[in-house]
Coordinates of C-alpha atoms (C1' of nucleotides) in Angstrom, one line a residue:
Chain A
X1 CA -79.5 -73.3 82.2
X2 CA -77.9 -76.0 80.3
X3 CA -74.6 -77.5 80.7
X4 CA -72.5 -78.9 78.1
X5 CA -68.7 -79.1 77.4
X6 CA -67.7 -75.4 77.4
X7 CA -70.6 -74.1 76.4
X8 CA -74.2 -72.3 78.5
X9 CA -77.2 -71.7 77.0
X10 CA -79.7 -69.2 78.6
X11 CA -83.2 -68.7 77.9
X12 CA -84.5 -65.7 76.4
X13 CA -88.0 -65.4 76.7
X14 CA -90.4 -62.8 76.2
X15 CA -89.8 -59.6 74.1
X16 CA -86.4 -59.7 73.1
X17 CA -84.1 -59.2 70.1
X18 CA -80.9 -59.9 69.6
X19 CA -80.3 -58.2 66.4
X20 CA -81.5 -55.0 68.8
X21 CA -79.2 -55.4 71.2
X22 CA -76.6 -56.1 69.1
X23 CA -76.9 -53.1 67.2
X24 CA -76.7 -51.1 70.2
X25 CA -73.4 -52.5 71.0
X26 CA -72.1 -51.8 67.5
X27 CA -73.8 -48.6 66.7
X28 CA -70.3 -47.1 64.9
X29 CA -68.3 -46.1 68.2
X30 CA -65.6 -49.1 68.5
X31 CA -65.9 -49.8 72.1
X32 CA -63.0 -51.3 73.1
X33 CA -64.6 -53.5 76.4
X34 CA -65.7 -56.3 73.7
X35 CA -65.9 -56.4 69.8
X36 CA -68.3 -57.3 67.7
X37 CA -67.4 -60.1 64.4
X38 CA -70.3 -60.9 62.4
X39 CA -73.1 -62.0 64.7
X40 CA -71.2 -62.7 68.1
X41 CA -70.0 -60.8 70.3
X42 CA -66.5 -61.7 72.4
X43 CA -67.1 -60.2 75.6
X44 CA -63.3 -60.5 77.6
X45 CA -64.3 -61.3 81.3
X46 CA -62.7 -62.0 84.5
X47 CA -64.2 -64.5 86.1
X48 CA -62.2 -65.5 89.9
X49 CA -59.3 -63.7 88.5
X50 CA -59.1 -65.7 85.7
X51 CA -59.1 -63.9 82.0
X52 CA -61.9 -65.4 80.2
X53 CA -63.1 -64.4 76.4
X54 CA -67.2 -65.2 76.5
X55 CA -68.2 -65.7 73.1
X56 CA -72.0 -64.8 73.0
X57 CA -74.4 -65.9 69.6
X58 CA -78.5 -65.9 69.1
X59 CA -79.3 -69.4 69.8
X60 CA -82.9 -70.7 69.7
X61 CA -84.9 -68.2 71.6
X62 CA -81.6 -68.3 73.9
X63 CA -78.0 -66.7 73.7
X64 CA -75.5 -69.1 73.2
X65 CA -72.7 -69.0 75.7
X66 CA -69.4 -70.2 74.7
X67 CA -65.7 -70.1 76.4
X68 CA -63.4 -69.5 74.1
X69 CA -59.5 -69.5 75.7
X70 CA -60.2 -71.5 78.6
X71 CA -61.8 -75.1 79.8
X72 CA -65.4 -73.6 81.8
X73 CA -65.8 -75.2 84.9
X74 CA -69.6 -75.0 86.4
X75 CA -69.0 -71.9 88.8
X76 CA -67.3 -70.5 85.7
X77 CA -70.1 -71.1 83.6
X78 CA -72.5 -70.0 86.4
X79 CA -70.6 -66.7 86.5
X80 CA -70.4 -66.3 83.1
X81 CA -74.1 -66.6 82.9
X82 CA -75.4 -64.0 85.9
X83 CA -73.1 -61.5 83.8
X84 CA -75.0 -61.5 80.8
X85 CA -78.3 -61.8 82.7
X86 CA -77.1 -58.6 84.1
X87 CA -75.5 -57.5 80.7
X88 CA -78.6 -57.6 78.8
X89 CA -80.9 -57.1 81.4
X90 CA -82.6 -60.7 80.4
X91 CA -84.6 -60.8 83.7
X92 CA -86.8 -58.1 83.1
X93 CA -90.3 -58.8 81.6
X94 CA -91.0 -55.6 79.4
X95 CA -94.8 -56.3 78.8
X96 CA -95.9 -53.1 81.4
X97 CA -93.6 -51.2 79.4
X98 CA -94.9 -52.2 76.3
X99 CA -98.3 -51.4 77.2
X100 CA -97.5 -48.2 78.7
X101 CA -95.7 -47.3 75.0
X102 CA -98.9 -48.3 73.0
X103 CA -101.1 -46.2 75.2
X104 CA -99.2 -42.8 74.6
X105 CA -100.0 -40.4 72.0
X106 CA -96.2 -40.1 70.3
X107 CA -94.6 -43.2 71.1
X108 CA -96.2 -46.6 69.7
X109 CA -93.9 -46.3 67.1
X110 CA -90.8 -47.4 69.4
X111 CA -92.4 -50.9 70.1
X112 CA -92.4 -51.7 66.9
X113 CA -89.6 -50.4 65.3
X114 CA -87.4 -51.2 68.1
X115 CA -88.8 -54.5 69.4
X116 CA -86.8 -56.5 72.0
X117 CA -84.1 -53.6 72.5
X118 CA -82.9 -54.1 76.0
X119 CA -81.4 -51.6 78.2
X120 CA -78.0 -52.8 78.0
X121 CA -76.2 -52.6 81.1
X122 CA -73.1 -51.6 82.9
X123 CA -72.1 -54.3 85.7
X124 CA -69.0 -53.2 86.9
X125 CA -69.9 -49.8 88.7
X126 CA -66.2 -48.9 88.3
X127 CA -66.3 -49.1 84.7
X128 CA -69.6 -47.3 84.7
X129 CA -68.4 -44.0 86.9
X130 CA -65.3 -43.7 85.0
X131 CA -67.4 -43.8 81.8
X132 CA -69.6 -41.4 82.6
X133 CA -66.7 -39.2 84.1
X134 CA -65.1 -39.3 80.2
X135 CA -68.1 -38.5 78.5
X136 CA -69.2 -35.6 79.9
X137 CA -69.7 -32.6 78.2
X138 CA -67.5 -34.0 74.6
X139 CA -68.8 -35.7 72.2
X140 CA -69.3 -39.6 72.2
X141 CA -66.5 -40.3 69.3
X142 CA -63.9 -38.5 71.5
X143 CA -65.3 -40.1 74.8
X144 CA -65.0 -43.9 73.4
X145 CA -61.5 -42.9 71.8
X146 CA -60.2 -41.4 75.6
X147 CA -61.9 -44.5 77.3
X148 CA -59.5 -46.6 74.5
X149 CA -56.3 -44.7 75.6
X150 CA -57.0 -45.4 79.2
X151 CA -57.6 -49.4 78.9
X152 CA -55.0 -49.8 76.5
X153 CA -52.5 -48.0 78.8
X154 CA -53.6 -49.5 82.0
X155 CA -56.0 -52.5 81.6
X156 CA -55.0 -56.1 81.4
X157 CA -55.5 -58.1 78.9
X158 CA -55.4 -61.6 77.1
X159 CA -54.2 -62.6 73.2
X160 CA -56.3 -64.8 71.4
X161 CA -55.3 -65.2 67.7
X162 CA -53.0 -62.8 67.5
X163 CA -55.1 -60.0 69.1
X164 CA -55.2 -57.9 72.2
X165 CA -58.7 -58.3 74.1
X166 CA -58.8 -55.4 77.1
X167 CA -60.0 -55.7 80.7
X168 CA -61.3 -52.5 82.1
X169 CA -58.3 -51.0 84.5
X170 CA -58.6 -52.2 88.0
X171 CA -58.8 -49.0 90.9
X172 CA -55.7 -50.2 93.0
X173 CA -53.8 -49.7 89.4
X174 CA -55.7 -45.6 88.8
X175 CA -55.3 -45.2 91.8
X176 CA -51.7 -44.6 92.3
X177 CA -51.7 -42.3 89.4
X178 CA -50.9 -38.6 88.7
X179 CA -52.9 -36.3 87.0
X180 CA -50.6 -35.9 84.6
X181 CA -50.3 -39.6 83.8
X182 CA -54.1 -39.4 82.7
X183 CA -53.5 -35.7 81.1
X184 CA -50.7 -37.6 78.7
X185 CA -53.7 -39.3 77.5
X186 CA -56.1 -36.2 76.2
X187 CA -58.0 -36.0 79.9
X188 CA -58.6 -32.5 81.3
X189 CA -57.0 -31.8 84.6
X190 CA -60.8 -32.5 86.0
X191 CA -61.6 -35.2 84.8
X192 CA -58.1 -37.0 85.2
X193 CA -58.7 -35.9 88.7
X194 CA -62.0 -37.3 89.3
X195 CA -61.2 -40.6 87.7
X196 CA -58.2 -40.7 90.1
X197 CA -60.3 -40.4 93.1
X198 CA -63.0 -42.3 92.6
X199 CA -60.8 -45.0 92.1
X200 CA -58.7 -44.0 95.3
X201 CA -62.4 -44.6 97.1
X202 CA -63.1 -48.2 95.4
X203 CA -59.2 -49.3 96.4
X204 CA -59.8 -47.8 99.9
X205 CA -63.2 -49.7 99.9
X206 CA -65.7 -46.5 100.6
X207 CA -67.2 -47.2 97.6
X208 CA -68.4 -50.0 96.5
X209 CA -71.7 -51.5 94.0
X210 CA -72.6 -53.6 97.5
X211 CA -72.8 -50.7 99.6
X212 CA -75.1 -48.6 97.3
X213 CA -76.9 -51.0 97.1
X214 CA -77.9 -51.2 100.5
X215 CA -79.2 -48.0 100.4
X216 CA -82.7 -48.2 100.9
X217 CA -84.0 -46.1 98.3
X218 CA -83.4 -44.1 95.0
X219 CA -82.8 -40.7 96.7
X220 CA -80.3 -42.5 99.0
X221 CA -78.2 -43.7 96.7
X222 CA -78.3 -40.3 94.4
X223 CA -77.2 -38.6 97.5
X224 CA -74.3 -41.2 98.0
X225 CA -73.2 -40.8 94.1
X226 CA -73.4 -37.1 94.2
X227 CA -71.0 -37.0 97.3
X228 CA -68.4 -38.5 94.9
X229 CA -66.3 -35.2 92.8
X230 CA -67.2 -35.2 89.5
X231 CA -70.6 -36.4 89.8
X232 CA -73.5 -34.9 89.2
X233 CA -77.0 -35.1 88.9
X234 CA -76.6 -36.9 85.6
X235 CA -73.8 -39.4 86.4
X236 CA -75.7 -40.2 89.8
X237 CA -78.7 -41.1 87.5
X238 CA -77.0 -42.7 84.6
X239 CA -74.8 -45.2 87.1
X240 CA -78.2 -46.2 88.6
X241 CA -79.7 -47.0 85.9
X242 CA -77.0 -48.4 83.7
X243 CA -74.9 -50.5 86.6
X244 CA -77.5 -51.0 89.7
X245 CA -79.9 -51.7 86.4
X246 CA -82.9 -49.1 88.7
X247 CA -85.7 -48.6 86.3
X248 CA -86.7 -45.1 87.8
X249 CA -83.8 -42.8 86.0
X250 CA -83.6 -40.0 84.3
X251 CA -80.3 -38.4 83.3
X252 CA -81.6 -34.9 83.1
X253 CA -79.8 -32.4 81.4
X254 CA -78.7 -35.2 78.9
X255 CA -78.0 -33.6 75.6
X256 CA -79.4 -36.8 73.4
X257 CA -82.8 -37.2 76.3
X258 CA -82.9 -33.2 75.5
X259 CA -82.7 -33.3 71.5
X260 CA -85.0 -37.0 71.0
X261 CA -87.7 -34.8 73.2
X262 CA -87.5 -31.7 71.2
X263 CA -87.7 -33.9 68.1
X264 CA -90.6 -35.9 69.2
X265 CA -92.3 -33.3 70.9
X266 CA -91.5 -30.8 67.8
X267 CA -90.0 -28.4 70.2
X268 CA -87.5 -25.9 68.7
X269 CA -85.2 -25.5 71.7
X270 CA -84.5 -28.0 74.5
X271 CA -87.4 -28.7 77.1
X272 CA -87.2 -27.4 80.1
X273 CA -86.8 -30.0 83.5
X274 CA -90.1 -29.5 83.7
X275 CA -91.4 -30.6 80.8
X276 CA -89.3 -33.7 80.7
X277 CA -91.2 -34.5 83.8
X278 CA -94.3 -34.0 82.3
X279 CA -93.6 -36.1 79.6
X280 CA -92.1 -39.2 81.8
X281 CA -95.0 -39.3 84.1
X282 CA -96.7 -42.0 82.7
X283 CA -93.8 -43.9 83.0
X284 CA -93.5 -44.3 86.3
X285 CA -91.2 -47.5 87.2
X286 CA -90.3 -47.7 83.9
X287 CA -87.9 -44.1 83.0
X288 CA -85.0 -46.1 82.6
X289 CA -86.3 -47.7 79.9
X290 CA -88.2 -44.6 77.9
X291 CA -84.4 -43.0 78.6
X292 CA -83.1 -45.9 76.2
X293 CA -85.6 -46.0 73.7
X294 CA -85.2 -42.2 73.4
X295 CA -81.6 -41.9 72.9
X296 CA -82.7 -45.2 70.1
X297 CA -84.6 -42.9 68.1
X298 CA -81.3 -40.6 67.9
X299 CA -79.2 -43.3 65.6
X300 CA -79.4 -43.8 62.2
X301 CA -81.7 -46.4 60.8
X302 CA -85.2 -46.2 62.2
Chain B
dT1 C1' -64.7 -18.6 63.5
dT2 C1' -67.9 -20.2 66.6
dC3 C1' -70.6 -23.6 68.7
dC4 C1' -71.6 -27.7 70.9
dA5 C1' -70.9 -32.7 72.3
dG6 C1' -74.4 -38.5 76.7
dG7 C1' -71.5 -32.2 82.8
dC8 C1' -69.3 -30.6 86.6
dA9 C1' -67.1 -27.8 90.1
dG10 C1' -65.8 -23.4 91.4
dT11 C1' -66.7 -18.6 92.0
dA12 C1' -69.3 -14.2 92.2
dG13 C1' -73.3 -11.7 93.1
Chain C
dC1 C1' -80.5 -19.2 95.3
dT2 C1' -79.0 -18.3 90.0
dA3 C1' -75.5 -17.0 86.6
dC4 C1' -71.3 -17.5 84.7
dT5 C1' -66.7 -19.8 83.5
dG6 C1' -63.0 -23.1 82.3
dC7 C1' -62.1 -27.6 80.8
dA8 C1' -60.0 -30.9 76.1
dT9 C1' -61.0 -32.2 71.7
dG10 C1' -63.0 -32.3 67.1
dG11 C1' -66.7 -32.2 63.8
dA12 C1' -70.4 -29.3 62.0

DNA sequence: TTCCAGGCAGTAG
DNA sequence: CTACTGCATGGA
């Protein structure tokens, strides 16, 4: 890492892309956790407490790290950095991967064609469990327009130029909410319930991304998630993979993991659990990754 | 009109 | 154990 004035540079070696990443982030659904203008991304970020607008650009075989509201002190900058490690998942070598891709029968197309795509991350397992919570079952244009309501009704968040940049609601605020509140916003009674108490267990401190992690294995953790109402086998799986960044996921009974098979397998109804096993078993340590690269054969431009 | 979206819990048999 | 149902909304 490399200090200088405001800014951080980190290295990005190894098969990345940035273009590939930053198409996933601005695939046509207006997230409302960052935005997208031209080539950087403005990530909002609270680092110590402190609102904090990260502007992130392809540098020279590095991301370029910038604060943009505020003067970045070293821990700052530090922070700032182990986020976006984490964000785009830079510590990860994909090679195996890679080599696991060329040697299948269907899928050495997806190292080319999507070179350097990372599995872009969730860090806040907050965030991530409420996400999941809103897009089950409805589409994804719906989901990001309910997760919109939700921050912009009770997330934080910091002006620069003239415009609003949202912080993900903190528990201790959903917490104290009825369901009706969340109802007022499109939620079903379910899912305005479950939001509520997962974030009743984060403020209470039975839930936390520490303690799952000290799980000592996959199954541990699943069984931990599942515990949780309104989580289910997929959620359990998508969190892991997506916040605790495990590379041994798979959401099954996904619609899009369900449709990319039956394309690519030339199926004409979803596959069956088992067959999805089948067809990850060679990728063993690396499902997590297959899961993205799947659901990146589902959008547009191939 | 009906069906289905990045599911899940509750109930009945 | 499996099968079925309601949930909110909107686009196909």
């Amino acid at each position: 890492m490399k200090l200088s004035g405001t800014k951080v540079n980190i290295a990005t070696s190894g098969i990345f892309s940035f273009k590939e990443c930053l198409r996933f982030l601005d695939r046509g659904y207006d997230d409302c956790l960052y935005s997208i203008e031209g080539n950087r991304i403005i990530k909002p970020l609270l680092i110590d407490g402190h609102k904090t607008l990260l502007q992130i650009k392809e540098g020279n075989h590095s991301l370029e790290v910038a604060f943009l509201n505020t003067e970045a002190t070293e821990p700052g900058l530090e922070q700032a950095e182990a986020f976006i490690v984490e964000w785009f998942d830079l510590d990860r070598e994909l090679q195996p991967f890679y080599q696991l891709l060329s040697e299948h029968s269907l899928l050495p197309f997806m190292s080319r064609e999507f070179f350097g795509l990372r599995l872009m991350g969730i860090p806040d397992l907050f965030e991530a469990l409420c996400w999941c919570i809103i897009g089950q079952q409805i589409n994804l244009a719906f989901a990001h327009r309910l997760k919109r309501k939700l921050v912009e009704n009770y997330g934080t968040s910091i002006n620069y130029y003239s415009r609003p940049y949202y912080f993900f609601p903190e528990p201790e605020l959903l917490a104290g909410l009825n369901v009706r509140d969340l109802k007022a916003l499109q939620f079903s009674r379910q899912k305005a319930e479950y939001v509520i108490g997962i974030a009743k267990e984060f403020a209470e401190g039975s839930l936390s991304k520490a303690s799952l992690r000290n799980r000592v294995n996959r199954s541990q953790m699943l069984k931990r998630l599942i515990e949780i109402r309104g989580v289910g086998e997929w959620t359990a799986n998508y969190v892991l993979m997506k916040s605790l960044k495990r590379m041994d996921c798979i959401p099954y009974g996904d619609s899009g993991l369900n449709n990319a098979l039956s394309s690519i397998l030339g199926l004409d109804k979803k596959p069956t659990r088992t067959e999805v096993e089948t067809f990850f078993e060679p990728f063993a340590g690396w499902e997590s990754y297959l899961v993205i690269y799947l659901w990146r054969t589902l959008s547009s431009s191939r």
